[in-house]
CSV table of C-alpha atoms and ligand atoms in Angstrom, one decimal:
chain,number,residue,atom,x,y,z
A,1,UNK,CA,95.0,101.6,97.2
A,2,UNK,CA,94.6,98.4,99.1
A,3,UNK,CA,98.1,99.0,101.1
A,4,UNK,CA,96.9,102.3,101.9
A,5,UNK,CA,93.3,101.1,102.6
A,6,UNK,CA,95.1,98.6,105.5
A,7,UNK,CA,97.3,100.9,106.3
A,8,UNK,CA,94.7,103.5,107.5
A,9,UNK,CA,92.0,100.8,108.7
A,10,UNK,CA,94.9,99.4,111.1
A,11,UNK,CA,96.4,102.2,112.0
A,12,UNK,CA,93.1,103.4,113.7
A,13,UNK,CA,92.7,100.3,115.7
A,14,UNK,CA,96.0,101.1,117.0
A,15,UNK,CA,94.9,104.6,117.8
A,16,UNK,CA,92.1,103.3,119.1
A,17,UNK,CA,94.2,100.8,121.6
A,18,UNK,CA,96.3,103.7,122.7
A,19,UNK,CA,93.5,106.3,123.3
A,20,UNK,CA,91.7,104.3,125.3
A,21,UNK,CA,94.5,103.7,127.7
A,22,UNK,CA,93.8,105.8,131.2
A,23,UNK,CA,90.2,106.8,130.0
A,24,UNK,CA,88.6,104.1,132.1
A,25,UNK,CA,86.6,103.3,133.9
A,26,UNK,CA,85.0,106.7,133.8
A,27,UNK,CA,85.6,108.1,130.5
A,28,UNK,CA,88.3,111.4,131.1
A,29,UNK,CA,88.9,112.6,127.9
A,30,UNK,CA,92.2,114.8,129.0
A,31,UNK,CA,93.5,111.2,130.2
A,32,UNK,CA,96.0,108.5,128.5
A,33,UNK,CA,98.7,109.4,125.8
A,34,UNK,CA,96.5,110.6,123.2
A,35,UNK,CA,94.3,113.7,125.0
A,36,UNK,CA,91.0,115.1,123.4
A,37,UNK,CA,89.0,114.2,121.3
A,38,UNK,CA,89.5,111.5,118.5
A,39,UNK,CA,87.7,111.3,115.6
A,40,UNK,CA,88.2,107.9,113.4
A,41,UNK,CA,87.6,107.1,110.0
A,42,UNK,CA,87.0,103.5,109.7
A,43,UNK,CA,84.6,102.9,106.3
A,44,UNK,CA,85.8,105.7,104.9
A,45,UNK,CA,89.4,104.1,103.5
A,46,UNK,CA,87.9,103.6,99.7
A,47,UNK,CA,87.7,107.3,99.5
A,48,UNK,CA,90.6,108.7,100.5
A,49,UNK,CA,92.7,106.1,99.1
A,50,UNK,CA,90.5,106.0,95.6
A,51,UNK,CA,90.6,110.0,95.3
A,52,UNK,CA,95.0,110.5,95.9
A,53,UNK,CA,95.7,107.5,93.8
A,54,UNK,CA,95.7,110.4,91.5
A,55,UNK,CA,97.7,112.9,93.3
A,56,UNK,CA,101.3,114.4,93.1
A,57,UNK,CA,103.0,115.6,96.2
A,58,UNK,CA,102.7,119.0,95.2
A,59,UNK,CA,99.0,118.7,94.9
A,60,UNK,CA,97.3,120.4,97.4
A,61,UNK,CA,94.8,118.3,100.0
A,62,UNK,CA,92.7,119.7,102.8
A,63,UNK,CA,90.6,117.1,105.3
A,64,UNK,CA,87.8,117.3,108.1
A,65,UNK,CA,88.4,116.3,111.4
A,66,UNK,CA,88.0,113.4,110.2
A,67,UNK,CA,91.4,113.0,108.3
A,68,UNK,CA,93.7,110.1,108.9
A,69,UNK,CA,93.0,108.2,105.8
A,70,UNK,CA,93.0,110.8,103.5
A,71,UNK,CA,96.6,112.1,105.0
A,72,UNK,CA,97.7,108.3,105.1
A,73,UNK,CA,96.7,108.1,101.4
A,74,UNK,CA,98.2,112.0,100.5
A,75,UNK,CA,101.5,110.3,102.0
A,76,UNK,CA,101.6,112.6,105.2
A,77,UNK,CA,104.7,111.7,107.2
A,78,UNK,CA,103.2,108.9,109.4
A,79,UNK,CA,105.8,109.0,112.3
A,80,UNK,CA,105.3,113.1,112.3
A,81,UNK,CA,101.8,113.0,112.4
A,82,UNK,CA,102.1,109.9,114.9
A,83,UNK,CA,104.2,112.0,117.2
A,84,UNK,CA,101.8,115.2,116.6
A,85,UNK,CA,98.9,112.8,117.5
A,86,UNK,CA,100.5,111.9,121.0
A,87,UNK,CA,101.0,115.4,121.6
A,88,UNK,CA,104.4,115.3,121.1
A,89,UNK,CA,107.3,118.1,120.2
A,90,UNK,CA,108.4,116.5,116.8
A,91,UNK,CA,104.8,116.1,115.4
A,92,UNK,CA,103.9,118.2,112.1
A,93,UNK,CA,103.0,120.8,114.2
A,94,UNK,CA,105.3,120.0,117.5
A,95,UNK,CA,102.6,118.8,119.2
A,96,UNK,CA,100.6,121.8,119.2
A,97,UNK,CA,97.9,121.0,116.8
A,98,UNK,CA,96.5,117.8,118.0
A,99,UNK,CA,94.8,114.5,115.3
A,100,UNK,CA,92.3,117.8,113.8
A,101,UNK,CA,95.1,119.8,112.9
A,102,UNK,CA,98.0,118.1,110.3
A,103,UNK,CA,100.3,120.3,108.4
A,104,UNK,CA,102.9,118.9,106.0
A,105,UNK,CA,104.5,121.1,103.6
A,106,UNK,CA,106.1,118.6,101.9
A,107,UNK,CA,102.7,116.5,100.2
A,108,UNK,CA,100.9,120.0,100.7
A,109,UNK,CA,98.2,118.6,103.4
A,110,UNK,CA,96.4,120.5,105.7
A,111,UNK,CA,93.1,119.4,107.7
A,112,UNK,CA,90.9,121.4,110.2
A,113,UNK,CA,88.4,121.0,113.3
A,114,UNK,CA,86.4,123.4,111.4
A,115,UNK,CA,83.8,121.7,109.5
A,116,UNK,CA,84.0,122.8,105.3
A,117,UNK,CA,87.1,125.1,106.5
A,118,UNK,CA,89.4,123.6,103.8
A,119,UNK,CA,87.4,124.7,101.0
A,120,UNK,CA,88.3,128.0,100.5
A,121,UNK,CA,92.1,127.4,100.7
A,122,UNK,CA,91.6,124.3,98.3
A,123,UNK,CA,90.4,126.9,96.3
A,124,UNK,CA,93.3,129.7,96.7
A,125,UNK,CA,95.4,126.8,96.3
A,126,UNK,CA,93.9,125.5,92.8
A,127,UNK,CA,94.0,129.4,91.7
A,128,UNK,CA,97.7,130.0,92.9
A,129,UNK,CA,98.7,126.4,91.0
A,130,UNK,CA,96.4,128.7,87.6
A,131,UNK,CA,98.2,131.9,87.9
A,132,UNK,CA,101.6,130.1,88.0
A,133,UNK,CA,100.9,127.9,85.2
A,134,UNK,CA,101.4,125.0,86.9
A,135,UNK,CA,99.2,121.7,86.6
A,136,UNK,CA,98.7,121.4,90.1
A,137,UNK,CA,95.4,120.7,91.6
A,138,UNK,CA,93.3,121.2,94.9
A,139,UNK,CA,91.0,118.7,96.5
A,140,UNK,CA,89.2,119.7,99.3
A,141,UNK,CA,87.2,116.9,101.4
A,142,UNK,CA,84.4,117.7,103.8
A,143,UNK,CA,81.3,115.7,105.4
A,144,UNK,CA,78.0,115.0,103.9
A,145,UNK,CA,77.0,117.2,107.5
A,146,UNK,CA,79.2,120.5,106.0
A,147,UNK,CA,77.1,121.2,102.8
A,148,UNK,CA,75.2,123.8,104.0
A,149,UNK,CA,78.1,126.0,105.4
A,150,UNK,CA,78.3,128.9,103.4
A,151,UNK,CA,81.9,128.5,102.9
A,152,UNK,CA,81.3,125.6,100.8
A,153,UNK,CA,79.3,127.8,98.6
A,154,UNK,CA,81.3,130.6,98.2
A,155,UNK,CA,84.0,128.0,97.3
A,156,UNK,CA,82.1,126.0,94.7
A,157,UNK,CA,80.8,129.7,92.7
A,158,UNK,CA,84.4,131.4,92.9
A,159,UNK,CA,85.9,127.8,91.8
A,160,UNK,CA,83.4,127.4,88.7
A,161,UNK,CA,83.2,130.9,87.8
A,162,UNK,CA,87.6,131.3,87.3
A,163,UNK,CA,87.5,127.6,86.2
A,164,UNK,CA,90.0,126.7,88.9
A,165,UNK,CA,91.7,123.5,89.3
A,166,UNK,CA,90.4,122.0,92.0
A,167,UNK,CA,87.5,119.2,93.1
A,168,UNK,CA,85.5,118.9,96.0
A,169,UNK,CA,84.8,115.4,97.5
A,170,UNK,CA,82.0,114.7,100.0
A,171,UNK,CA,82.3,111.9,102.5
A,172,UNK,CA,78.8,111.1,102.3
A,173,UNK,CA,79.0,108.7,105.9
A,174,UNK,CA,74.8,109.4,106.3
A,175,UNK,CA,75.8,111.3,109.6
A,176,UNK,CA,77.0,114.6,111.1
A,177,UNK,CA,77.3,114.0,114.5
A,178,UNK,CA,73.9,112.5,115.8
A,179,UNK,CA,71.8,114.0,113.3
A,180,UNK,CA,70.9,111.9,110.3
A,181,UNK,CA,71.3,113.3,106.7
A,182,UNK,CA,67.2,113.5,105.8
A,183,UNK,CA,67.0,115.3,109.1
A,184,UNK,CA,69.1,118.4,107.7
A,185,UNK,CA,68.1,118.7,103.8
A,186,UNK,CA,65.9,117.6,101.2
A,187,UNK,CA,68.3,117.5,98.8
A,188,UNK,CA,68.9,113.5,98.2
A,189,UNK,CA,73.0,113.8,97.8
A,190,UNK,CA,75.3,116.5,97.6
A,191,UNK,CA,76.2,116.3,94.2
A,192,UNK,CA,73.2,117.4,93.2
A,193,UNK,CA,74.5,120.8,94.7
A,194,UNK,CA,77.1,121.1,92.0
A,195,UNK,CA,73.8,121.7,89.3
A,196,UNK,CA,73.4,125.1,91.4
A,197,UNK,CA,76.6,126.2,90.1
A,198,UNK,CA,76.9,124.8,86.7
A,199,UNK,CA,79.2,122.1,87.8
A,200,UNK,CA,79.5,118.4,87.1
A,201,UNK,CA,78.8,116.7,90.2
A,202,UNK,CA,78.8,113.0,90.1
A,203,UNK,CA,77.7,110.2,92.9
A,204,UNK,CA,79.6,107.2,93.7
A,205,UNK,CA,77.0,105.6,95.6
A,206,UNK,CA,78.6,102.7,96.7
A,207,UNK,CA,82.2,102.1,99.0
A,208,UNK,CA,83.7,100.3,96.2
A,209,UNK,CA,87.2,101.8,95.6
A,210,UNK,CA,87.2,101.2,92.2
A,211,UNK,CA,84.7,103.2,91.3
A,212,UNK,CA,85.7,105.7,93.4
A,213,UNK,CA,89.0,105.6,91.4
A,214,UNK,CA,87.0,105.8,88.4
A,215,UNK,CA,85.0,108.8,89.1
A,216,UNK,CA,88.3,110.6,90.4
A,217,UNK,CA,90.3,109.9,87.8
A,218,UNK,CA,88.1,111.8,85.4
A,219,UNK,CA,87.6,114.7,88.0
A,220,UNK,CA,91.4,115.3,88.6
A,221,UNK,CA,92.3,114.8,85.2
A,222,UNK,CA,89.6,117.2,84.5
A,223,UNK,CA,91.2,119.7,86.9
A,224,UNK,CA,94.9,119.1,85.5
A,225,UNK,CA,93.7,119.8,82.2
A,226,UNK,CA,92.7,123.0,82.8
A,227,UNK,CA,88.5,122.6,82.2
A,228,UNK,CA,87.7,123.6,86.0
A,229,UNK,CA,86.1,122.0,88.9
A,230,UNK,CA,83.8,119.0,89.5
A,231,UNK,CA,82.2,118.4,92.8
A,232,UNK,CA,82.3,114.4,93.9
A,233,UNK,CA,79.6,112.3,96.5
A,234,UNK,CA,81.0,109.6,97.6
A,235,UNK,CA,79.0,107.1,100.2
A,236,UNK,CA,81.3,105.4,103.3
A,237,UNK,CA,80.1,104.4,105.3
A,238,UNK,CA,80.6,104.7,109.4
A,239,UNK,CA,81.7,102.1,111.3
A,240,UNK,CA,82.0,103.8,114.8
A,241,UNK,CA,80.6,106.7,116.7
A,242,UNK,CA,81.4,110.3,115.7
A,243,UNK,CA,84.3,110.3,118.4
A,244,UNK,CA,85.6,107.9,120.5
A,245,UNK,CA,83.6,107.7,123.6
A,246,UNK,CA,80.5,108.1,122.0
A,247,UNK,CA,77.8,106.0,122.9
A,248,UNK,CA,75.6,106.5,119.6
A,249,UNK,CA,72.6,106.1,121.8
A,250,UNK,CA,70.6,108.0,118.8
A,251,UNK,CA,71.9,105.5,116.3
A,252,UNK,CA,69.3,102.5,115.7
A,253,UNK,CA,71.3,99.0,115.9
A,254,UNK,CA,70.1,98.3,112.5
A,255,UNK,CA,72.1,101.0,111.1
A,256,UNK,CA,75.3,100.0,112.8
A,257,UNK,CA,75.2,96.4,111.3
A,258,UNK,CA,74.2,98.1,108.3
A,259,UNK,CA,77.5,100.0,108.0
A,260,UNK,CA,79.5,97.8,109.5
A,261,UNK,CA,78.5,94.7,106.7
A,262,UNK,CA,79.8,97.6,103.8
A,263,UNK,CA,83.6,96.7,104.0
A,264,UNK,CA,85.3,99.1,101.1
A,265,UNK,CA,88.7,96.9,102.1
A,266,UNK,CA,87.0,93.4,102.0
A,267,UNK,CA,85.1,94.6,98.6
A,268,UNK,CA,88.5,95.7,97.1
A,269,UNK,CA,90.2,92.5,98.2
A,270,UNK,CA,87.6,90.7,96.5
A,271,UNK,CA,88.0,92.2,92.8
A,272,UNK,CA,92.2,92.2,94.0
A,273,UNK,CA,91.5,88.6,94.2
A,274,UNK,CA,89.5,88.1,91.0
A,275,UNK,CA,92.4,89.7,89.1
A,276,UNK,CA,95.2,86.9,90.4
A,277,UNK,CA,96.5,88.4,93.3
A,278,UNK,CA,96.1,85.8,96.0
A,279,UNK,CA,95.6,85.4,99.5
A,280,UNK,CA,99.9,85.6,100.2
A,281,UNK,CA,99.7,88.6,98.7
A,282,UNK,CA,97.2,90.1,100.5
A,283,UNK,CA,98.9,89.1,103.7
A,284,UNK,CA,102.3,90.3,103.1
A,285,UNK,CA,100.8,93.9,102.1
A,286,UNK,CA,99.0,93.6,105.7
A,287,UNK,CA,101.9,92.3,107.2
A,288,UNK,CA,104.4,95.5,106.0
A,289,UNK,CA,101.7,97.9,106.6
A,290,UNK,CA,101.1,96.7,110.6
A,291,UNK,CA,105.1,97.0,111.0
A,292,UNK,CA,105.2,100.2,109.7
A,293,UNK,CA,102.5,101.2,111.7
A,294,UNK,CA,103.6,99.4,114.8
A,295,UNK,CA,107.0,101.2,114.2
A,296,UNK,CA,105.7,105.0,113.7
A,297,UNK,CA,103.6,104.5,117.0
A,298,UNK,CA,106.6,103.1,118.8
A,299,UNK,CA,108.6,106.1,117.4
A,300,UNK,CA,105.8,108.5,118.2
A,301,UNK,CA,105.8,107.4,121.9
A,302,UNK,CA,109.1,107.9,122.3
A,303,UNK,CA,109.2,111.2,121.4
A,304,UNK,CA,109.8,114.4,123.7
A,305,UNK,CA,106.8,116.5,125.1
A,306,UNK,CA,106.8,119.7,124.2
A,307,UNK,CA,108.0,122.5,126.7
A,308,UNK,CA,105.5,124.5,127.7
A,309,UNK,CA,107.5,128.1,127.9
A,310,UNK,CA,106.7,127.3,124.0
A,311,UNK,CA,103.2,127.2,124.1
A,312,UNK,CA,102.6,130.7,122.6
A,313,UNK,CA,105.1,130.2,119.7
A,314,UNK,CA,103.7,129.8,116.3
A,315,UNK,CA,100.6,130.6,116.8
A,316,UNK,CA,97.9,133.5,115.4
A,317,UNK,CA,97.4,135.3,118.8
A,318,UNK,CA,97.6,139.2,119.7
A,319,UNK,CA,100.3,140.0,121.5
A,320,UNK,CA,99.1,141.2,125.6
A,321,UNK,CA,101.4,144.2,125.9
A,322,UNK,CA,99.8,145.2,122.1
A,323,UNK,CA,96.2,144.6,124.1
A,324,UNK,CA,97.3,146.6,127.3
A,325,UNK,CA,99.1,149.5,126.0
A,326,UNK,CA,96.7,150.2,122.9
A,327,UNK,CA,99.6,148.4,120.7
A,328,UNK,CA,98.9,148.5,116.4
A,329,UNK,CA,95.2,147.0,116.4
A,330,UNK,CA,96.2,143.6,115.5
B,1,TPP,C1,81.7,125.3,111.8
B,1,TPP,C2,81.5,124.2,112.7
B,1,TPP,N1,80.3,123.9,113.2
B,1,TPP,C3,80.1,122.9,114.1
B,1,TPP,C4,81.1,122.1,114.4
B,1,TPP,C5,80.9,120.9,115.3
B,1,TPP,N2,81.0,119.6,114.5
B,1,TPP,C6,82.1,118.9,114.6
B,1,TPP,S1,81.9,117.5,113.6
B,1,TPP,C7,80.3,118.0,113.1
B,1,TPP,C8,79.5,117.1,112.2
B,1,TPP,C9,80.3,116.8,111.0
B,1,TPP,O1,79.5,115.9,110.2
B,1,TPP,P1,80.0,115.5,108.8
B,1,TPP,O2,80.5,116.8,108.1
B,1,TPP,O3,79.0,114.7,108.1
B,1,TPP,O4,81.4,114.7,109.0
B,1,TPP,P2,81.5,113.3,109.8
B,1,TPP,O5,81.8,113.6,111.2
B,1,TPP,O6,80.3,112.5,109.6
B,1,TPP,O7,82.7,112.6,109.1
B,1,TPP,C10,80.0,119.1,113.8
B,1,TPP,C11,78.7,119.8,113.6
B,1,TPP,C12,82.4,122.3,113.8
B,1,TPP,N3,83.4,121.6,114.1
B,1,TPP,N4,82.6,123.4,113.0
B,2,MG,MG1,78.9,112.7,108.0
């Protein structure tokens, strides 16, 4: 968990370096090598890394927009989603697709820019792995900000009433966008939602890896073992705005240094540390985690840009001469 915790935790700073290159000193958002928007996930490494501890590759996961330490933990190719992160033609979805939209068929991952849009395939994924007997399981993470998407909903009822194998994890970060969780629902954390459906739902209310291990571990086996869904809550905590550039003008300084003193990775180093590992260790997990990094950005960089005559390959789109000449209405 820690090497994946690192791993993620420096891989954004790296991001961050690279995104920010060309963007100055007005902020152009279509500048530099990475183009768009970037959303990071700093503080929220204890849960991703905490929740696929427990996962097989042929586990399904689907992420927010918010996914790189969930797909770093779910062992995504790094230097494929690297190169699909710079836009370029040998990224998981050649460059297409952008940091909001990570495919890889081979650990099953998907994410979306769609907020709670992974929770109805988590759930046609945890009810393909039941009807083919398997003991594969679905995990769907979404924001504490997604909840009230009906989506989510429909999901939880259709999951709990077919006893499907699958568990829902909420990044609880206390923000969706500007807007601060109180503002939005009187409900005083999500898992309480799960009682609606006659689900367990369980809280980890702190960003302590451990426990979030803890409280996955019984959810997933749960799931494996055929006995249905659980709904998890877990609190991150967020270290940064909601996308880079954002000047989190609505966000009281308080709350910033608030976050930002919750380290999940410093935490988990501690109780690392109070179990014998020592400080060399620590080190020399940081150490092969920033080359591997350093290496799949390098790689990613040097990567080919896609050409645009294939801009309107794989993709969902009706074909024009279908629109024009009346075509077969798809
Ligand atoms: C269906 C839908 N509505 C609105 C948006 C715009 N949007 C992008 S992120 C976001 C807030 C998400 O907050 P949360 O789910 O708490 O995730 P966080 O960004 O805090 O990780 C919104 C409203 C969207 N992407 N999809
Ligand atoms: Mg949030």
């Amino acid at each position: 968990m820690y090497d994946d915790m690192v791993t993620a935790r420096y891989y954004e700073e790296r991001l961050q370096e690279e995104y920010l290159e060309g963007k100055q000193p007005a902020f152009d958002i279509s500048a530099g090598p990475i183009p768009g928007e970037l959303h990071l996930a700093a503080g929220h490494e204890a849960s991703g890394a905490g929740v696929c501890a427990h996962l097989r590759d042929d586990d399904t996961v689907t992420a927010p927009h918010r996914p790189h330490h969930i797909a770093i933990a779910k062992g995504v190719d790094l230097k494929r989603m690297t190169a699909e992160i710079f836009g370029r033609a040998t990224g998981l979805s050649k460059g297409k697709g952008g940091h909001m939209h990570l495919f890889d068929p081979d650990v099953n991952f998907a994410c979306s820019g769609i907020i709670a849009e992974g929770c109805p395939p988590a759930v046609g994924a945890a009810m393909a792995a039941k009807k083919r007997n398997t003991d594969s399981v679905a995990v769907a993470f979404l924001g504490e900000g997604a909840v009230d998407q009906g989506g989510f909903f429909e999901s939880l009822n259709l999951a709990a009433v077919h006893d499907l194998p699958v568990v829902f994890v909420v990044e609880d970060n206390d923000w969706a966008i500007s807007m601060p969780i109180e503002r939005v629902t009187d409900v005083e954390n999500s898992a309480e939602r799960a009682g609606g459906f006659d689900l367990p739902g369980v809280r980890v209310d702190h960003d302590d890896a451990v426990a979030v291990y803890e409280a996955a571990e019984e959810a997933v086996m749960r799931a494996r073992d055929g006995n249905g869904p659980t709904l998890l809550d877990i609190q991150v905590h967020r270290r940064m705005g909601h996308f880079m550039g954002d000047a989190e003008a609505y966000r009281p300084d308080e709350d910033v240094a608030a976050h930002k003193a919750r380290d999940s990775i410093e935490r988990l180093a501690a109780t690392l540390r109070d179990h014998g590992v020592t400080d060399d260790d620590l080190a020399s997990i940081r150490e092969t985690t920033e080359e591997r990094v350093d290496d799949a950005i390098a790689w990613a960089k040097d990567q080919p840009e896609p050409d645009p005559s294939e801009a309107y390959e794989d993709v969902f789109t009706n074909s024009l001469s279908g629109a024009v000449e009346g075509g077969d209405g798809r």
